[in-house]
CSV table of C-alpha atoms in Angstrom, one decimal:
chain,number,residue,atom,x,y,z
Y,107,MET,CA,-23.0,-27.2,1.2
Y,108,TYR,CA,-21.5,-24.1,-0.5
Y,109,THR,CA,-18.5,-24.7,-2.7
Y,110,SER,CA,-17.3,-21.2,-3.5
Y,111,ASN,CA,-13.5,-20.7,-3.8
Y,112,PHE,CA,-14.0,-17.0,-3.2
Y,113,ASN,CA,-14.3,-16.1,-6.9
Y,114,ASN,CA,-18.1,-15.5,-6.8
Y,115,LEU,CA,-18.4,-11.7,-7.2
Y,116,ILE,CA,-22.1,-11.9,-6.2
Y,117,LEU,CA,-21.1,-13.0,-2.7
Y,118,ASN,CA,-18.2,-10.5,-2.5
Y,119,SER,CA,-20.5,-7.9,-0.9
Y,120,ASP,CA,-22.3,-6.9,2.3
Y,121,SER,CA,-25.4,-8.8,3.0
Y,122,TYR,CA,-27.7,-5.8,3.0
Y,123,LYS,CA,-26.7,-4.9,-0.5
Y,124,THR,CA,-28.7,-7.9,-1.8
Y,125,SER,CA,-32.0,-6.1,-1.0
Y,126,HIS,CA,-31.0,-2.7,-2.4
Y,127,TRP,CA,-32.3,-3.3,-6.0
Y,128,LEU,CA,-35.8,-3.1,-4.5
Y,129,GLN,CA,-35.1,0.2,-2.6
Y,130,TYR,CA,-34.3,2.7,-5.4
Y,131,PRO,CA,-36.9,5.0,-6.8
Y,132,PRO,CA,-39.1,3.9,-9.8
Y,133,GLY,CA,-37.5,5.0,-13.1
Y,134,SER,CA,-34.0,4.6,-11.8
Y,135,GLU,CA,-31.6,4.2,-14.7
Y,136,TYR,CA,-28.0,5.2,-13.8
Y,137,MET,CA,-26.2,5.4,-10.4
Y,138,SER,CA,-22.9,7.2,-10.1
Y,139,SER,CA,-20.7,6.7,-7.0
Y,140,TYR,CA,-17.2,8.0,-6.1
Y,141,VAL,CA,-14.3,7.0,-3.8
Y,142,GLU,CA,-12.3,9.5,-1.7
Y,143,ALA,CA,-10.1,9.6,1.4
Y,144,ARG,CA,-12.0,12.2,3.4
Y,145,SER,CA,-9.2,13.1,5.8
Y,146,GLY,CA,-5.9,12.1,7.2
Y,147,ASP,CA,-2.3,13.0,7.8
Y,148,TYR,CA,-1.0,11.8,4.4
Y,149,ASP,CA,-1.6,12.7,0.8
Y,150,VAL,CA,-3.2,9.8,-1.2
Y,151,VAL,CA,-0.9,7.7,-3.3
Y,152,PHE,CA,-3.6,5.9,-5.4
Y,153,PHE,CA,-2.8,2.3,-5.9
Y,154,GLY,CA,-4.4,-1.2,-6.2
Y,155,LEU,CA,-7.3,-0.8,-8.6
Y,156,GLN,CA,-5.6,-2.6,-11.5
Y,157,ALA,CA,-4.9,-5.6,-9.3
Y,158,PHE,CA,-8.5,-5.8,-8.3
Y,159,ILE,CA,-9.8,-5.5,-11.8
Y,160,LYS,CA,-7.5,-8.2,-13.1
Y,161,GLU,CA,-8.2,-10.6,-10.3
Y,162,TYR,CA,-12.0,-10.2,-10.0
Y,163,LEU,CA,-13.7,-8.1,-12.6
Y,164,GLN,CA,-12.6,-9.6,-16.0
Y,165,ALA,CA,-14.2,-13.1,-15.5
Y,166,PRO,CA,-17.9,-13.3,-16.4
Y,167,ILE,CA,-20.7,-14.0,-14.0
Y,168,THR,CA,-22.0,-17.5,-14.7
Y,169,THR,CA,-25.1,-19.4,-13.9
Y,170,ALA,CA,-23.2,-21.5,-11.4
Y,171,HIS,CA,-22.4,-18.2,-9.6
Y,172,ILE,CA,-26.0,-17.3,-9.6
Y,173,ASP,CA,-27.2,-20.7,-8.3
Y,174,GLU,CA,-24.7,-20.6,-5.5
Y,175,ALA,CA,-25.4,-17.0,-4.5
Y,176,GLU,CA,-29.2,-17.7,-4.5
Y,177,LEU,CA,-28.7,-20.7,-2.2
Y,178,VAL,CA,-26.5,-18.7,0.2
Y,179,ILE,CA,-28.4,-15.4,0.2
Y,180,LYS,CA,-31.9,-16.9,0.6
Y,181,ALA,CA,-30.7,-19.2,3.4
Y,182,HIS,CA,-29.1,-16.1,5.0
Y,183,GLY,CA,-32.6,-14.5,5.2
Y,184,LEU,CA,-32.4,-12.0,2.3
Y,185,PRO,CA,-34.1,-11.5,-1.1
Y,186,PHE,CA,-32.1,-12.4,-4.2
Y,187,ASN,CA,-32.2,-10.6,-7.5
Y,188,ARG,CA,-31.9,-13.7,-9.6
Y,189,ALA,CA,-33.7,-12.1,-12.6
Y,190,GLY,CA,-31.2,-9.2,-12.6
Y,191,TRP,CA,-28.1,-11.4,-12.5
Y,192,GLU,CA,-29.6,-13.7,-15.2
Y,193,ARG,CA,-30.3,-10.6,-17.3
Y,194,LEU,CA,-26.6,-9.8,-17.0
Y,195,ILE,CA,-25.6,-13.1,-18.6
Y,196,GLU,CA,-28.3,-12.7,-21.3
Y,197,LYS,CA,-27.4,-9.2,-22.3
Y,198,HIS,CA,-23.7,-8.9,-21.5
Y,199,ASP,CA,-22.4,-12.5,-21.4
Y,200,GLY,CA,-21.9,-12.1,-17.7
Y,201,LEU,CA,-19.5,-9.1,-18.1
Y,202,LEU,CA,-20.2,-6.1,-15.9
Y,203,PRO,CA,-21.9,-3.2,-17.7
Y,204,ILE,CA,-20.1,-0.6,-15.7
Y,205,ARG,CA,-17.6,2.2,-16.3
Y,206,ILE,CA,-14.8,2.8,-13.7
Y,207,GLN,CA,-12.8,6.0,-14.0
Y,208,ALA,CA,-9.8,6.7,-11.8
Y,209,VAL,CA,-6.7,8.8,-11.5
Y,210,PRO,CA,-3.6,7.0,-12.8
Y,211,GLU,CA,-2.1,4.7,-10.2
Y,212,GLY,CA,0.8,6.3,-8.4
Y,213,SER,CA,-0.9,9.8,-8.6
Y,214,ILE,CA,-0.4,11.9,-5.5
Y,215,VAL,CA,-3.7,13.5,-4.6
Y,216,PRO,CA,-4.6,15.6,-1.5
Y,217,VAL,CA,-7.3,14.1,0.7
Y,218,SER,CA,-10.9,15.1,0.2
Y,219,ASN,CA,-10.6,14.6,-3.6
Y,220,VAL,CA,-12.3,12.1,-5.8
Y,221,VAL,CA,-9.8,9.4,-7.0
Y,222,CYS,CA,-12.3,6.9,-8.5
Y,223,GLN,CA,-15.8,7.0,-9.9
Y,224,ILE,CA,-18.2,4.2,-11.1
Y,225,VAL,CA,-21.4,4.3,-13.0
Y,226,ASN,CA,-23.4,1.6,-14.8
Y,227,THR,CA,-23.5,1.7,-18.7
Y,228,ASP,CA,-26.9,-0.1,-19.1
Y,229,PRO,CA,-30.0,1.4,-17.4
Y,230,GLU,CA,-31.3,-2.0,-16.4
Y,231,PHE,CA,-28.4,-2.3,-14.0
Y,232,TYR,CA,-28.8,0.9,-11.9
Y,233,TRP,CA,-28.3,-1.3,-8.8
Y,234,LEU,CA,-24.9,-2.6,-9.8
Y,235,PRO,CA,-22.5,0.2,-8.9
Y,236,SER,CA,-23.5,0.3,-5.3
Y,237,TYR,CA,-23.6,-3.5,-5.1
Y,238,LEU,CA,-19.9,-3.4,-5.9
Y,239,GLU,CA,-19.0,-0.9,-3.2
Y,240,THR,CA,-17.8,-3.5,-0.6
Y,241,ALA,CA,-15.3,-5.0,-3.0
Y,242,LEU,CA,-14.2,-1.9,-4.8
Y,243,LEU,CA,-13.7,0.3,-1.8
Y,244,ARG,CA,-11.7,-2.4,0.0
Y,245,ALA,CA,-9.6,-2.9,-3.1
Y,246,ILE,CA,-8.7,0.7,-3.1
Y,247,TRP,CA,-8.5,1.8,0.5
Y,248,TYR,CA,-6.0,-0.8,1.8
Y,249,PRO,CA,-3.2,-0.6,-0.8
Y,250,SER,CA,-3.7,3.1,-1.3
Y,251,THR,CA,-3.3,3.7,2.5
Y,252,VAL,CA,-0.2,1.6,2.6
Y,253,ALA,CA,1.3,3.3,-0.4
Y,254,SER,CA,0.4,6.7,1.2
Y,255,LEU,CA,1.9,5.8,4.5
Y,256,SER,CA,5.0,4.4,2.8
Y,257,TYR,CA,5.3,7.6,0.7
Y,258,TYR,CA,5.0,9.7,3.8
Y,259,CYS,CA,7.9,7.7,5.4
Y,260,LYS,CA,9.9,8.0,2.3
Y,261,ASN,CA,9.7,11.8,2.5
Y,262,ILE,CA,10.7,11.8,6.1
Y,263,ILE,CA,13.8,9.8,5.2
Y,264,LYS,CA,14.5,11.9,2.1
Y,265,SER,CA,14.4,15.1,4.1
Y,266,ALA,CA,16.9,13.7,6.6
Y,267,LEU,CA,19.2,12.5,3.9
Y,268,LYS,CA,19.1,15.9,2.1
Y,269,LYS,CA,20.0,17.5,5.4
Y,270,SER,CA,22.7,15.2,6.6
Y,271,ALA,CA,24.0,13.1,3.7
Y,272,ASP,CA,26.0,13.9,0.5
Y,273,SER,CA,23.6,11.9,-1.6
Y,274,ILE,CA,20.1,10.5,-1.6
Y,275,GLU,CA,21.0,7.8,-4.1
Y,276,GLY,CA,20.3,5.0,-1.5
Y,277,LEU,CA,16.8,6.3,-0.7
Y,278,PRO,CA,14.9,3.4,-2.4
Y,279,PHE,CA,16.5,0.9,0.0
Y,280,LYS,CA,16.1,2.9,3.2
Y,281,LEU,CA,12.8,1.3,4.3
Y,282,HIS,CA,12.6,-2.5,4.0
Y,283,ASP,CA,9.4,-4.4,4.3
Y,284,PHE,CA,9.3,-7.0,7.1
Y,285,GLY,CA,5.5,-7.2,7.2
Y,286,ALA,CA,4.7,-10.7,5.8
Y,287,ARG,CA,4.3,-12.6,9.0
Y,288,GLY,CA,2.3,-9.8,10.7
Y,289,ALA,CA,-0.3,-9.4,8.0
Y,290,SER,CA,-3.8,-10.9,8.2
Y,291,SER,CA,-3.6,-13.0,5.0
Y,292,MET,CA,-1.5,-13.7,2.0
Y,293,GLU,CA,-3.6,-11.4,-0.2
Y,294,THR,CA,-3.0,-8.7,2.4
Y,295,VAL,CA,0.8,-9.2,2.0
Y,296,ALA,CA,0.4,-9.3,-1.8
Y,297,LEU,CA,-1.4,-5.9,-1.9
Y,298,GLY,CA,0.3,-4.2,1.0
Y,299,SER,CA,3.8,-5.2,0.3
Y,300,LEU,CA,3.3,-4.4,-3.3
Y,301,ALA,CA,2.0,-1.0,-2.4
Y,302,ASN,CA,5.2,-0.3,-0.4
Y,303,LEU,CA,7.2,-1.2,-3.6
Y,304,VAL,CA,5.6,1.9,-5.2
Y,305,ASN,CA,8.1,3.8,-3.1
Y,306,PHE,CA,10.9,1.4,-2.1
Y,307,SER,CA,12.9,-1.4,-3.6
Y,308,GLY,CA,13.6,-3.6,-0.5
Y,309,THR,CA,11.3,-6.3,0.8
Y,310,ASP,CA,11.3,-9.7,2.5
Y,311,SER,CA,7.8,-10.4,1.3
Y,312,MET,CA,8.3,-12.7,-1.6
Y,313,THR,CA,4.5,-12.7,-2.2
Y,314,ALA,CA,4.8,-9.1,-3.4
Y,315,LEU,CA,7.2,-10.3,-6.1
Y,316,VAL,CA,4.5,-12.7,-7.4
Y,317,ALA,CA,1.9,-10.0,-7.2
Y,318,ALA,CA,4.1,-7.5,-9.1
Y,319,SER,CA,4.4,-10.1,-11.9
Y,320,ARG,CA,0.7,-11.1,-11.8
Y,321,TRP,CA,-0.9,-7.7,-11.8
Y,322,TYR,CA,1.7,-5.0,-12.7
Y,323,GLY,CA,3.8,-6.2,-15.6
Y,324,MET,CA,6.9,-7.1,-13.7
Y,325,ASP,CA,7.3,-10.6,-15.1
Y,326,LYS,CA,10.7,-9.8,-16.6
Y,327,ASP,CA,12.0,-7.1,-14.2
Y,328,MET,CA,12.8,-7.8,-10.5
Y,329,PRO,CA,10.9,-5.1,-8.5
Y,330,ALA,CA,12.7,-5.5,-5.2
Y,331,PHE,CA,15.7,-7.1,-3.5
Y,332,SER,CA,16.8,-8.5,-0.2
Y,333,ILE,CA,20.1,-9.7,1.4
Y,334,PRO,CA,21.2,-12.7,3.5
Y,335,ALA,CA,20.2,-11.9,7.1
Y,336,ALA,CA,20.3,-13.6,10.5
Y,337,GLU,CA,17.4,-14.2,12.8
Y,338,HIS,CA,17.6,-15.0,16.5
Y,339,SER,CA,17.2,-18.7,16.0
Y,340,THR,CA,20.3,-18.9,13.7
Y,341,MET,CA,22.3,-17.0,16.2
Y,342,THR,CA,21.1,-18.5,19.5
Y,343,ALA,CA,21.4,-22.0,18.0
Y,344,TRP,CA,25.2,-21.6,18.6
Y,345,GLY,CA,24.6,-20.9,22.3
Y,346,ARG,CA,25.7,-17.8,24.2
Y,347,GLU,CA,29.2,-19.1,24.7
Y,348,ARG,CA,29.7,-19.3,20.9
Y,349,GLU,CA,28.1,-16.0,19.9
Y,350,THR,CA,31.4,-14.9,18.3
Y,351,GLN,CA,31.5,-18.0,16.1
Y,352,ALA,CA,27.9,-17.4,15.1
Y,353,TYR,CA,28.7,-14.0,13.9
Y,354,GLU,CA,32.0,-15.1,12.2
Y,355,ASN,CA,30.1,-17.8,10.3
Y,356,MET,CA,27.8,-15.1,8.8
Y,357,LEU,CA,30.9,-13.2,7.5
Y,358,ASP,CA,32.4,-16.5,6.2
Y,359,GLN,CA,29.2,-17.6,4.5
Y,360,PHE,CA,28.1,-14.4,3.0
Y,361,GLY,CA,30.9,-11.9,3.0
Y,362,GLY,CA,32.7,-10.8,-0.1
Y,363,GLN,CA,33.3,-7.8,-2.3
Y,364,GLY,CA,30.1,-5.8,-2.7
Y,365,ASN,CA,28.0,-8.2,-0.5
Y,366,LEU,CA,25.7,-7.0,2.3
Y,367,ILE,CA,24.9,-9.1,5.3
Y,368,ALA,CA,22.5,-8.2,8.1
Y,369,VAL,CA,23.1,-9.7,11.6
Y,370,VAL,CA,20.7,-9.4,14.5
Y,371,SER,CA,23.1,-8.7,17.4
Y,372,ASP,CA,21.0,-8.3,20.5
Y,373,SER,CA,20.0,-11.9,21.3
Y,374,TYR,CA,22.0,-11.4,24.5
Y,375,ASP,CA,23.9,-8.1,24.9
Y,376,LEU,CA,23.9,-5.6,22.0
Y,377,TRP,CA,26.6,-3.5,23.6
Y,378,ASN,CA,28.9,-6.5,24.2
Y,379,ALA,CA,28.3,-7.5,20.6
Y,380,ILE,CA,29.3,-4.1,19.3
Y,381,ASP,CA,32.2,-3.4,21.7
Y,382,ASN,CA,33.8,-6.8,22.0
Y,383,ILE,CA,32.7,-9.0,19.1
Y,384,TRP,CA,32.2,-6.8,16.0
Y,385,GLY,CA,34.5,-4.0,17.3
Y,386,ASP,CA,37.3,-6.3,18.6
Y,387,ALA,CA,37.3,-10.0,18.0
Y,388,LEU,CA,36.0,-9.8,14.5
Y,389,LYS,CA,37.0,-6.2,13.7
Y,390,ASP,CA,39.7,-7.1,11.2
Y,391,LYS,CA,37.4,-9.5,9.3
Y,392,VAL,CA,34.7,-6.9,9.2
Y,393,GLU,CA,37.1,-4.3,7.8
Y,394,THR,CA,38.6,-6.5,5.2
Y,395,MET,CA,35.8,-8.8,3.9
Y,396,GLY,CA,35.0,-6.4,1.1
Y,397,GLY,CA,31.3,-6.1,1.8
Y,398,THR,CA,29.1,-4.3,4.3
Y,399,LEU,CA,28.0,-5.6,7.7
Y,400,VAL,CA,24.6,-4.3,8.7
Y,401,ILE,CA,24.1,-4.7,12.5
Y,402,ARG,CA,20.5,-5.1,13.6
Y,403,PRO,CA,19.3,-4.1,17.1
Y,404,ASP,CA,15.9,-5.6,17.8
Y,405,SER,CA,14.7,-4.3,21.2
Y,406,GLY,CA,14.6,-1.3,23.5
Y,407,ASP,CA,13.8,2.4,22.8
Y,408,PRO,CA,14.6,2.7,19.1
Y,409,ALA,CA,15.9,6.3,19.2
Y,410,LYS,CA,18.1,5.7,22.2
Y,411,VAL,CA,19.4,2.4,21.0
Y,412,VAL,CA,20.3,3.6,17.5
Y,413,ARG,CA,22.0,6.6,18.8
Y,414,GLU,CA,24.1,4.7,21.3
Y,415,ALA,CA,24.9,2.0,18.8
Y,416,LEU,CA,26.2,4.6,16.4
Y,417,GLU,CA,28.3,6.2,19.1
Y,418,ARG,CA,29.8,2.8,20.1
Y,419,LEU,CA,30.5,1.9,16.4
Y,420,ALA,CA,32.1,5.3,15.9
Y,421,ILE,CA,34.5,4.6,18.7
Y,422,LYS,CA,35.4,1.1,17.4
Y,423,PHE,CA,35.5,1.8,13.6
Y,424,GLY,CA,35.9,5.6,13.4
Y,425,THR,CA,34.0,8.0,11.2
Y,426,THR,CA,34.6,10.6,8.5
Y,427,THR,CA,32.8,13.9,8.2
Y,428,ASN,CA,30.8,14.5,5.0
Y,429,ASN,CA,30.2,17.7,3.1
Y,430,LYS,CA,27.1,18.4,5.3
Y,431,GLY,CA,29.2,18.2,8.5
Y,432,TYR,CA,27.8,14.9,9.7
Y,433,LYS,CA,29.6,11.8,10.8
Y,434,VAL,CA,29.6,8.7,8.6
Y,435,LEU,CA,30.7,5.2,9.5
Y,436,PRO,CA,33.1,3.4,7.1
Y,437,ASP,CA,31.3,1.8,4.2
Y,438,TYR,CA,31.8,-1.7,5.6
Y,439,VAL,CA,29.5,-1.2,8.6
Y,440,ARG,CA,25.9,0.1,9.0
Y,441,LEU,CA,22.8,-0.2,11.1
Y,442,ILE,CA,19.3,-1.4,10.4
Y,443,GLN,CA,16.5,-0.6,12.9
Y,444,GLY,CA,13.5,-2.8,12.2
Y,445,ASP,CA,11.8,-2.9,15.6
Y,446,GLY,CA,9.1,-0.4,16.6
Y,447,ILE,CA,9.2,1.6,13.4
Y,448,ASN,CA,6.2,3.8,12.4
Y,449,PRO,CA,6.0,7.4,11.0
Y,450,GLN,CA,6.4,8.9,14.4
Y,451,SER,CA,9.3,6.8,15.7
Y,452,LEU,CA,11.0,7.1,12.3
Y,453,GLY,CA,11.2,10.9,12.5
Y,454,LYS,CA,12.3,10.7,16.2
Y,455,ILE,CA,15.2,8.4,15.4
Y,456,LEU,CA,16.4,10.4,12.6
Y,457,ASN,CA,16.3,13.7,14.5
Y,458,THR,CA,18.0,12.0,17.5
Y,459,ILE,CA,21.0,10.7,15.5
Y,460,MET,CA,21.3,14.0,13.5
Y,461,GLU,CA,21.3,15.9,16.8
Y,462,ALA,CA,24.2,13.6,17.9
Y,463,GLY,CA,26.0,14.6,14.7
Y,464,PHE,CA,25.4,11.4,12.7
Y,465,SER,CA,24.3,11.3,9.1
Y,466,ALA,CA,21.0,9.5,8.3
Y,467,ASP,CA,23.1,7.6,5.7
Y,468,ASN,CA,24.3,5.4,8.6
Y,469,VAL,CA,20.9,3.8,9.1
Y,470,THR,CA,18.4,1.8,7.2
Y,471,PHE,CA,14.9,1.0,8.6
Y,472,GLY,CA,12.7,-2.0,8.5
Y,473,MET,CA,8.9,-1.9,9.0
Y,474,GLY,CA,6.5,-4.7,9.5
Y,475,GLY,CA,3.2,-4.5,11.3
Y,476,GLY,CA,3.4,-0.7,11.3
Y,477,LEU,CA,3.4,-0.7,7.5
Y,478,LEU,CA,1.0,-3.5,6.5
Y,479,GLN,CA,-1.3,-4.0,9.5
Y,480,GLN,CA,-1.6,-0.9,11.6
Y,481,VAL,CA,-3.9,0.8,9.1
Y,482,THR,CA,-7.7,0.7,8.8
Y,483,ARG,CA,-10.2,2.3,6.6
Y,484,ASP,CA,-10.4,5.1,9.2
Y,485,THR,CA,-6.7,5.9,8.9
Y,486,MET,CA,-7.6,8.2,6.0
Y,487,SER,CA,-11.4,8.0,6.4
Y,488,TRP,CA,-12.0,6.2,3.1
Y,489,ALA,CA,-15.5,6.2,1.7
Y,490,MET,CA,-17.5,5.3,-1.4
Y,491,LYS,CA,-20.7,7.3,-1.8
Y,492,ALA,CA,-23.4,7.7,-4.4
Y,493,SER,CA,-23.4,11.2,-5.7
Y,494,ALA,CA,-25.8,11.2,-8.7
Y,495,ILE,CA,-28.7,9.2,-10.0
Y,496,GLN,CA,-30.6,9.4,-13.3
Y,497,ILE,CA,-34.3,8.9,-13.0
Y,498,ASP,CA,-36.5,8.9,-16.1
Y,499,GLY,CA,-33.8,10.5,-18.2
Y,500,VAL,CA,-32.9,13.3,-15.7
Y,501,TRP,CA,-29.7,13.4,-13.6
Y,502,ILE,CA,-30.2,14.4,-10.0
Y,503,ASP,CA,-27.5,15.2,-7.5
Y,504,ILE,CA,-27.7,13.1,-4.3
Y,505,PHE,CA,-25.6,13.4,-1.2
Y,506,LYS,CA,-25.5,12.9,2.6
Y,507,ASP,CA,-25.2,15.7,5.0
Y,508,PRO,CA,-25.7,14.4,8.6
Y,509,ILE,CA,-26.3,17.2,11.1
Y,510,THR,CA,-24.3,15.2,13.7
Y,511,SER,CA,-21.1,14.9,11.7
Y,512,ARG,CA,-20.2,17.5,9.1
Y,513,SER,CA,-17.0,15.5,8.3
Y,514,LYS,CA,-19.3,12.9,6.7
Y,515,ARG,CA,-20.9,15.3,4.3
Y,516,SER,CA,-20.6,13.7,0.8
Y,517,LYS,CA,-20.0,15.2,-2.6
Y,518,LYS,CA,-22.8,15.9,-5.2
Y,519,GLY,CA,-23.1,15.1,-8.8
Y,520,ARG,CA,-21.0,13.4,-11.5
Y,521,LEU,CA,-17.4,14.4,-10.6
Y,522,ALA,CA,-14.2,15.3,-12.2
Y,523,LEU,CA,-10.7,16.0,-10.9
Y,524,ILE,CA,-8.7,18.9,-12.4
Y,525,LYS,CA,-5.7,21.1,-11.8
Y,526,ASP,CA,-6.9,24.7,-11.1
Y,527,ASN,CA,-5.2,27.9,-12.1
Y,528,ASN,CA,-2.8,27.5,-9.2
Y,529,ASP,CA,-1.8,24.0,-10.4
Y,530,GLN,CA,-3.6,22.5,-7.4
Y,531,LEU,CA,-5.8,19.4,-7.7
Y,532,LYS,CA,-9.5,20.2,-7.2
Y,533,THR,CA,-12.7,18.1,-7.4
Y,534,ILE,CA,-15.5,19.7,-9.4
Y,535,LYS,CA,-18.7,18.6,-11.0
Y,536,GLU,CA,-18.3,17.1,-14.4
Y,537,ASP,CA,-20.8,19.6,-15.7
Y,538,ASP,CA,-18.5,22.4,-14.7
Y,539,LEU,CA,-15.6,21.2,-16.8
Y,540,LEU,CA,-14.2,23.8,-19.2
Y,541,ASP,CA,-12.5,23.2,-22.5
Y,542,SER,CA,-9.3,24.2,-20.8
Y,543,ASN,CA,-9.7,21.6,-18.1
Y,544,GLU,CA,-8.4,18.1,-18.3
Y,545,ASN,CA,-10.4,15.6,-16.3
Y,546,LEU,CA,-7.7,13.5,-14.5
Y,547,LEU,CA,-10.2,10.7,-14.0
Y,548,GLN,CA,-9.5,8.3,-16.8
Y,549,ASP,CA,-11.5,5.4,-18.1
Y,550,VAL,CA,-9.9,2.3,-16.6
Y,551,PHE,CA,-12.6,-0.4,-17.0
Y,552,VAL,CA,-15.6,-0.4,-19.3
Y,553,ASN,CA,-18.1,-3.2,-19.9
Y,554,GLY,CA,-15.7,-6.0,-18.8
Y,555,GLN,CA,-12.6,-4.6,-20.5
Y,556,LEU,CA,-9.5,-3.3,-18.8
Y,557,LEU,CA,-8.4,-0.2,-20.7
Y,558,VAL,CA,-5.3,0.7,-18.7
Y,559,ASP,CA,-2.5,-1.7,-17.9
Y,560,ASP,CA,0.4,0.1,-16.1
Y,561,SER,CA,3.6,-1.5,-15.0
Y,562,LEU,CA,5.0,-0.9,-11.5
Y,563,LEU,CA,7.8,1.0,-13.1
Y,564,THR,CA,5.4,3.5,-14.7
Y,565,ILE,CA,3.6,3.9,-11.4
Y,566,ARG,CA,6.8,4.5,-9.6
Y,567,GLU,CA,7.7,7.3,-12.0
Y,568,ARG,CA,4.4,9.1,-11.2
Y,569,THR,CA,5.5,9.4,-7.6
Y,570,GLY,CA,8.6,11.2,-8.6
Y,571,TRP,CA,10.8,8.1,-8.2
């Protein structure tokens, strides 16, 4: 039987890749491929490559890996390049003779531009860059898509705060990650939740904290925070007849000067909870506990529910008018909407409450499946394509240009990313670089060595944090 614990890089590929070393032209020496998001509604926030390199590319290939891979691949019905992998150990001690260039993580790049490029550094291993496509592309597209989606949401919220609030100081805590339970695996949570932390500082995904320490230098700094919060089980355990006591217990247990407490309040009747429990029976305690009660609706049409909740809270607790002319609840009471949040509903909710005269400062959002799981490689049309090959000492541009889909046309040649005269990012051929141009693709990994080791704090700064 096979005993791999998923750390065998040779098996971290598509099956058909195992036959490709036999398919390239005679005299092949170097193969260059690039990664891009071909289209989409969001700019790319590049993220995740460093995590992949640290986790998978720094350990050498061993004879045990080769033996296991040969057993699996031949039984699977495919040829196996044992001589090539053994040569890798003989010449390079099992370390990968490849060069990976990429834009710095946290860079914001318009779609249809190169963000990563890979080429072999030893002509014997012309087949290796494309063999790594499966793992490398997956390592980039998923966290980069989540970071891009999260950044898009951040700008929606930022715009609403600039319009309706006196300050945007609280922006890093305006979108909280609730996606751990809805993600497909723990590694998905680690990468996706961590990608959200490029843009925000709130999460309930503790796996992301481990990932930040493991891969992005956050072993001494806490990258994100959470607060005590109720779930339906802790509220309904008291029974409907003791709903008031359940809520009061939350205030008694977690209230206090500067503390925040989130309480889901629609296990039965949200409007009764706001009007008669929070706004009546417990009103004095809410006002005097010294912290902030964050009331959480969890059902219904998000825009309608949030607007009505704010209107009812305004009646019970009053509001002030800020310098932008919008109503703000007292500091001791706020809302968090964590159900049904995606980029479209987020904008709709904010527009709805601002049209009703309420500041966006009254509401925080939570996002779960919409953040970590409702994305695919097609969300931004991510692809890794070969663009140049050196045969017998001559570099040749290669590309695809299917007549049935112009959107899948690929780029040609060894590539570079520059800022043009209008300060716009532009992909060009490396041969067309001028002395005045800086290639924004930097060496990140060469011959088994990680050359760039950024902290999450540095990456956040690149996004304009």
